[in-house]
Coordinates of C-alpha atoms in Angstrom, one line a residue:
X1 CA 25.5 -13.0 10.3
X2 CA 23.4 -10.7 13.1
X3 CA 20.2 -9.8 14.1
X4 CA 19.0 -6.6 15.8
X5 CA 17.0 -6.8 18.8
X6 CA 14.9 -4.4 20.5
X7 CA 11.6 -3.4 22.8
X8 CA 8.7 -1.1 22.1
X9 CA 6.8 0.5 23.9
X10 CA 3.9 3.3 23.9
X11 CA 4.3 6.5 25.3
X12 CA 1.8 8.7 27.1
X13 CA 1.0 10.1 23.9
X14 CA 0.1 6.4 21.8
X15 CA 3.7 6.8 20.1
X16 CA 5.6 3.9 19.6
X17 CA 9.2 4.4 20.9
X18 CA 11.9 1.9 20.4
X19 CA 14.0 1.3 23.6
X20 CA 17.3 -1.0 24.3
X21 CA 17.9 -1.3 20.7
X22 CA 21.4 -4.1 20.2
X23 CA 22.3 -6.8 17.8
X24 CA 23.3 -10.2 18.0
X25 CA 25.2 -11.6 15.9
X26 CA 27.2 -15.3 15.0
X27 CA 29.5 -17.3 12.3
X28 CA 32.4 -16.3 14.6
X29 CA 35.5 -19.2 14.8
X30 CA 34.6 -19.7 17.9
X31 CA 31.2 -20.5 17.8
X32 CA 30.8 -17.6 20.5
X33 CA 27.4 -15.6 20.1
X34 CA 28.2 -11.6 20.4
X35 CA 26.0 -8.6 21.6
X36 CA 26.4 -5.2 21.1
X37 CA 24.7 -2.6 23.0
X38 CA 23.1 0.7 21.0
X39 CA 26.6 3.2 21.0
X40 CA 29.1 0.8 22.9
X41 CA 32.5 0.7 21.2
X42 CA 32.6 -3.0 21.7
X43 CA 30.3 -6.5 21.1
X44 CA 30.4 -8.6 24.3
X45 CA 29.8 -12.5 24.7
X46 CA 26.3 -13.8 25.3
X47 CA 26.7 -17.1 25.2
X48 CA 28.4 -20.2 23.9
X49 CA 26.8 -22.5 21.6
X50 CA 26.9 -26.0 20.4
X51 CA 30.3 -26.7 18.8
X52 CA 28.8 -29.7 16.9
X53 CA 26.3 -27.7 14.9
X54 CA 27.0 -24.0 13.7
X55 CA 24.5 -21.4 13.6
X56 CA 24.2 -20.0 9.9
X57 CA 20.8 -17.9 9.7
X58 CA 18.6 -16.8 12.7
X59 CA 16.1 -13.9 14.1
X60 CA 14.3 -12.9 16.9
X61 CA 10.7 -12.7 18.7
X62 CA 8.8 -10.8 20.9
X63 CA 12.1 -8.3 21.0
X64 CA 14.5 -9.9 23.9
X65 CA 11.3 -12.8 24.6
X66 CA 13.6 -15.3 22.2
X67 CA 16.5 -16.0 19.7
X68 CA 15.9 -18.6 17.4
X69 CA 19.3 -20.1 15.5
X70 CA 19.4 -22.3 12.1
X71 CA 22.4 -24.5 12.2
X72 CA 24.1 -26.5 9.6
X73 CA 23.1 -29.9 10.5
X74 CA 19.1 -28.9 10.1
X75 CA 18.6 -28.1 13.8
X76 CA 16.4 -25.2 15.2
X77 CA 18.2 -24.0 18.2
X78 CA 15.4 -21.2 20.5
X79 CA 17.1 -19.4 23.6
X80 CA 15.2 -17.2 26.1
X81 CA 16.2 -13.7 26.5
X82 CA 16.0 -11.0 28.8
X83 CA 16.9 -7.5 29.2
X84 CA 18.2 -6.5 32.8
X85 CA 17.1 -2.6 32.7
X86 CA 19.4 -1.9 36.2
X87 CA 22.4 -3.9 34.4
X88 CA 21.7 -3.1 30.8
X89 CA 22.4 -6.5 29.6
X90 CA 20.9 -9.0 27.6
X91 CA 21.3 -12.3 29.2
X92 CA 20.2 -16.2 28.6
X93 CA 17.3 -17.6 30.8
X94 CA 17.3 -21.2 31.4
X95 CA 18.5 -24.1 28.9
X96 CA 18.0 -23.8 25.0
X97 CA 15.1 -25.6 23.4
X98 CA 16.3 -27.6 20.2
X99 CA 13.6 -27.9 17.5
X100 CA 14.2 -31.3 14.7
X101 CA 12.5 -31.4 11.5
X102 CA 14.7 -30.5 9.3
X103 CA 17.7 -33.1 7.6
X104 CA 19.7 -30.7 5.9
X105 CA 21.3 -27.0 6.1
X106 CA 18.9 -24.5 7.3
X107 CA 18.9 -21.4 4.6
X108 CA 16.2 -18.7 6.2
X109 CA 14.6 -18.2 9.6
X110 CA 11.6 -15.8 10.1
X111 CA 9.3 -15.0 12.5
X112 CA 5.8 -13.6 12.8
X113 CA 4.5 -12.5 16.0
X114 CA 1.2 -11.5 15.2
X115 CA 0.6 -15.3 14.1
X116 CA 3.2 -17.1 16.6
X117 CA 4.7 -18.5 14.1
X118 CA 8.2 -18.9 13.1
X119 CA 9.1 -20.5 9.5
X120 CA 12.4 -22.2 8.7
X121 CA 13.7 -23.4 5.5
X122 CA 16.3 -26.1 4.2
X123 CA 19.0 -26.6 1.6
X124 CA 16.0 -29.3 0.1
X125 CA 13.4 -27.1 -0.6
X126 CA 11.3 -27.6 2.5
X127 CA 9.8 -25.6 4.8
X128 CA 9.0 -25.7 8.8
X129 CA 5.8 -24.0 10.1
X130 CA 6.9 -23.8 14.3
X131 CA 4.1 -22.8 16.7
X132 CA 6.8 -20.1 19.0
X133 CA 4.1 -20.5 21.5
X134 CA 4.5 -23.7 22.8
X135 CA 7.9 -24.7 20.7
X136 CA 6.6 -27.0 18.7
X137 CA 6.2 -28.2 15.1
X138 CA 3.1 -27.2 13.4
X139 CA 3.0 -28.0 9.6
X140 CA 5.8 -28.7 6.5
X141 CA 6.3 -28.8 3.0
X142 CA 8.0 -28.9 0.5
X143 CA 8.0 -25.5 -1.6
X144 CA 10.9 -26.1 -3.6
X145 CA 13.3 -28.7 -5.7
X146 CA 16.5 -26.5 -4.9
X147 CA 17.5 -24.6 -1.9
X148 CA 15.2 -22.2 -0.4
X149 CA 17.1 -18.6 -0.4
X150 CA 14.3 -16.4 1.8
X151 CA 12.0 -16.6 3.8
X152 CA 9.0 -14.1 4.5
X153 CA 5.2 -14.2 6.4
X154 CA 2.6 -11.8 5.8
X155 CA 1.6 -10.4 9.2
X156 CA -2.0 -9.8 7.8
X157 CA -2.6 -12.9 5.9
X158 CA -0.5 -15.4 7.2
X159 CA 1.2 -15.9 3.7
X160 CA 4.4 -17.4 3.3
X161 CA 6.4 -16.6 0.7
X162 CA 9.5 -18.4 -0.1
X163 CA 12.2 -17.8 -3.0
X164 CA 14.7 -20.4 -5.1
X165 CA 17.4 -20.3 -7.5
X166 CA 17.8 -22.6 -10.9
X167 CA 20.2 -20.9 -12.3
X168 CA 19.7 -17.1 -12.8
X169 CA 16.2 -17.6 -12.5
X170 CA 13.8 -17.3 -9.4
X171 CA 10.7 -18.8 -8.1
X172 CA 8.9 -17.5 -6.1
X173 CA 6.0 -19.9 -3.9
X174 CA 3.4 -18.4 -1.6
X175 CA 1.6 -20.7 0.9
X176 CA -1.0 -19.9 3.4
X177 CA -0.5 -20.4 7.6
X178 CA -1.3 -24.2 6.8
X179 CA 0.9 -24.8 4.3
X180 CA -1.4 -24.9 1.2
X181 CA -0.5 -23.7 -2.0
X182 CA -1.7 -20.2 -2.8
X183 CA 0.2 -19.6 -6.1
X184 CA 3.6 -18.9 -7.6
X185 CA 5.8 -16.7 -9.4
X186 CA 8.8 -17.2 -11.6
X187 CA 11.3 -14.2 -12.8
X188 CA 14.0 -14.3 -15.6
X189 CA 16.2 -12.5 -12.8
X190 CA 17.4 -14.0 -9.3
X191 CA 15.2 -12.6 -6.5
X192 CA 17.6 -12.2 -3.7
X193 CA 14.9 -10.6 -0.4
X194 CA 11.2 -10.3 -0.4
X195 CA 9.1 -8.8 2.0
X196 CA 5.3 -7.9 2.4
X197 CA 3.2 -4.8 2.9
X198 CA 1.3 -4.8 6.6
X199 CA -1.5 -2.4 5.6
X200 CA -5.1 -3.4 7.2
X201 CA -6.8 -6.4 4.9
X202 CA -9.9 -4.5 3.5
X203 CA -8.2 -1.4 3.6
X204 CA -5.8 -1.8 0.8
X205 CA -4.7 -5.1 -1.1
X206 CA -1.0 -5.8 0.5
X207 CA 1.7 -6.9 -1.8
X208 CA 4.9 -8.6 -2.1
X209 CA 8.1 -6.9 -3.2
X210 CA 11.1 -8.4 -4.0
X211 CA 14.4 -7.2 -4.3
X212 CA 16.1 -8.2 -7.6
X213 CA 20.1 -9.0 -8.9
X214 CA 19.7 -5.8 -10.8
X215 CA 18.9 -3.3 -8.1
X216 CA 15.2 -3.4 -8.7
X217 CA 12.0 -4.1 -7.1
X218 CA 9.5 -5.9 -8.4
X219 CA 5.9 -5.6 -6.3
X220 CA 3.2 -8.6 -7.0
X221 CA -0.5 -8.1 -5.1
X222 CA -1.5 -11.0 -2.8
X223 CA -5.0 -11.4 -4.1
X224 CA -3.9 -13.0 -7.5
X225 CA 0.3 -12.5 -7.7
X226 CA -0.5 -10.2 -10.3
X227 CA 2.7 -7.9 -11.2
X228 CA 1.8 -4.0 -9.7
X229 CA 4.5 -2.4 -11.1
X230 CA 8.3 -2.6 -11.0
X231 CA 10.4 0.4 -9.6
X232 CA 14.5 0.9 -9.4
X233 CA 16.9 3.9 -8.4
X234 CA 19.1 5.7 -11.2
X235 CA 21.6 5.7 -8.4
X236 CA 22.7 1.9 -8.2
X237 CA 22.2 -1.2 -10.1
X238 CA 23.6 -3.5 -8.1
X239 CA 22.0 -6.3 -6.2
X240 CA 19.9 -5.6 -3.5
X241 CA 19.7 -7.6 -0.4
X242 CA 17.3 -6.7 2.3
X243 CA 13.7 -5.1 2.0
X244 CA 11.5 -3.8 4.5
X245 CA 8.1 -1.6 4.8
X246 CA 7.4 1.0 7.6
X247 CA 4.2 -0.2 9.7
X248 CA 2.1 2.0 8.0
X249 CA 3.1 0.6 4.5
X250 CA 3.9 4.4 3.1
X251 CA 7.4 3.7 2.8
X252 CA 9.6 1.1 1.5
X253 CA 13.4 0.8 2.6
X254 CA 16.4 -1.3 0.5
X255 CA 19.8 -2.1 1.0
X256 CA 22.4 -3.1 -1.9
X257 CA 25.3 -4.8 -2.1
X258 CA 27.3 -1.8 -1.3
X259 CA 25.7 -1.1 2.2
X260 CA 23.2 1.9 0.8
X261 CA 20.2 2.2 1.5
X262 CA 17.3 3.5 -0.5
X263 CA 13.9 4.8 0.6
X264 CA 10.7 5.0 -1.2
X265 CA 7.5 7.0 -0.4
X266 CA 4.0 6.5 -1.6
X267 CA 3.2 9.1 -4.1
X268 CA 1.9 12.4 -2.5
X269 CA 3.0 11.3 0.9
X270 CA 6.6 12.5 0.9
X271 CA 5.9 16.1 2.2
X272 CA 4.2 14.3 5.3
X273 CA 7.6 12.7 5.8
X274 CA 10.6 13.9 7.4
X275 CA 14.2 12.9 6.0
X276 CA 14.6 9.4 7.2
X277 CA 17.0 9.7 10.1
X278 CA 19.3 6.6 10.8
X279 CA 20.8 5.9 14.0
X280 CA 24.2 4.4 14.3
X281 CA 24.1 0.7 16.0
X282 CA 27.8 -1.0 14.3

């Protein structure tokens, strides 16, 4: 499992350039946690973690400000990062914080910065709201009978949107930043990775999309989780597994099964947009 890691910064001309890009990653036999510098032909250790309790799922705030871990026994482990720019290393600061809440595996970790939150889920269905601020808990429920299988926050709303599996069905469960019930969703097909759009509330009406076990995306709006429209690639039907929007919304990026990735453009908007270019980090 990994994580990429990186700091942004504005030029002199209000472009946001992306600077001492790595990734992190874990699950290794030795319970060793591994960086790996933008181009460098090898990972180096960061640090060694608990051998009682092995990280499964995890992400990253603030760029190098923190790295927070899932483990198997329901514990949130948060270290402090830093980024030495005469070294060009990533290093620990100080001793780990260990977050308790959870009694069971934890499935999905995500963060959202422009709500200092971070939300964890369990093996149980239930759900962590963390305040990243000052490390500690903030609300929980439950959102589902079975085991919670992602994780996602709107970074204009707040929402939360968590999936589950009952066989090859999904549901899907939206909460707001204090844990009420907003609505939910339920698909004849798995949902494997869901995501939100970040365009400005009162702008445009931001959705959800979700990658499906048939290679498909399915997009719901967050006003009344009514079904947009549903859009796929002739090129693969095989599961995808990781969605994400560009900041400005215009363009939608998957992943499959098979490591490709697929892009999608608002209508009209391709010309505007160059080939996506995609820089090598592994």
């Amino acid at each position: 499992m990994e994580t990429v890691i990186y700091r942004q910064e504005k030029n002199s001309s209000g472009v946001t350039m992306i600077f001492n890009l790595a990734k992190v990653s874990w699950m290794y036999p030795d319970n060793i946690i591994r960086v790996k510098q933008l181009r460098e032909q090898s990972t180096s250790n960061l640090l060694q973690h608990d051998w009682h309790d092995k990280m499964v799922c995890g992400c990253t705030v603030g760029g190098y400000k923190q790295l927070i871990l899932g483990g198997q026994t329901g514990v949130i482990t948060v270290y402090r990062l830093s980024y030495s720019q005469t070294k060009g290393e990533v290093a620990v600061c100080g001793q780990p914080v260990r977050l308790y809440g959870h009694d069971s595996r934890i499935t999905a970790v995500y963060a959202c910065e422009q709500f200092s939150v971070v939300v964890t889920a369990d093996s149980s269905g239930v759900c962590i709201v963390w305040d990243t601020n000052r490390l500690s808990y903030a609300h929980s429920y439950r959102a589902h009978h079975g085991v919670v299988r992602a994780v996602s926050v709107s970074s204009t709303l707040g929402y939360i949107a968590s999936v589950s599996h009952t066989g090859l069905l999904s549901h899907l469960a939206v909460h707001n930043i204090n844990s009420k019930h907003v609505g939910s969703i339920d698909t004849e097909l798995a949902i494997n990775c869901i995501c939100f759009s970040t365009s400005p509330e009162g702008t445009a009406i931001n959705i959800i999309a979700a990658g499906i076990e048939d290679g498909s995306i399915r997009m719901w709006n967050t006003w009344d989780l009514q079904l947009v429209r549903a859009i796929s690639s002739p090129a693969s039907s095989l599961p995808l597994i990781s969605l994400i929007f560009s900041k400005d919304s215009h363009t939608l990026y998957a992943s499959n099964t098979d490591g490709r990735v697929f892009v999608w453009h608002r209508a009209g908007r391709t010309k505007d947009h160059p080939e996506s270019n995609f820089m090598p980090l592994m």
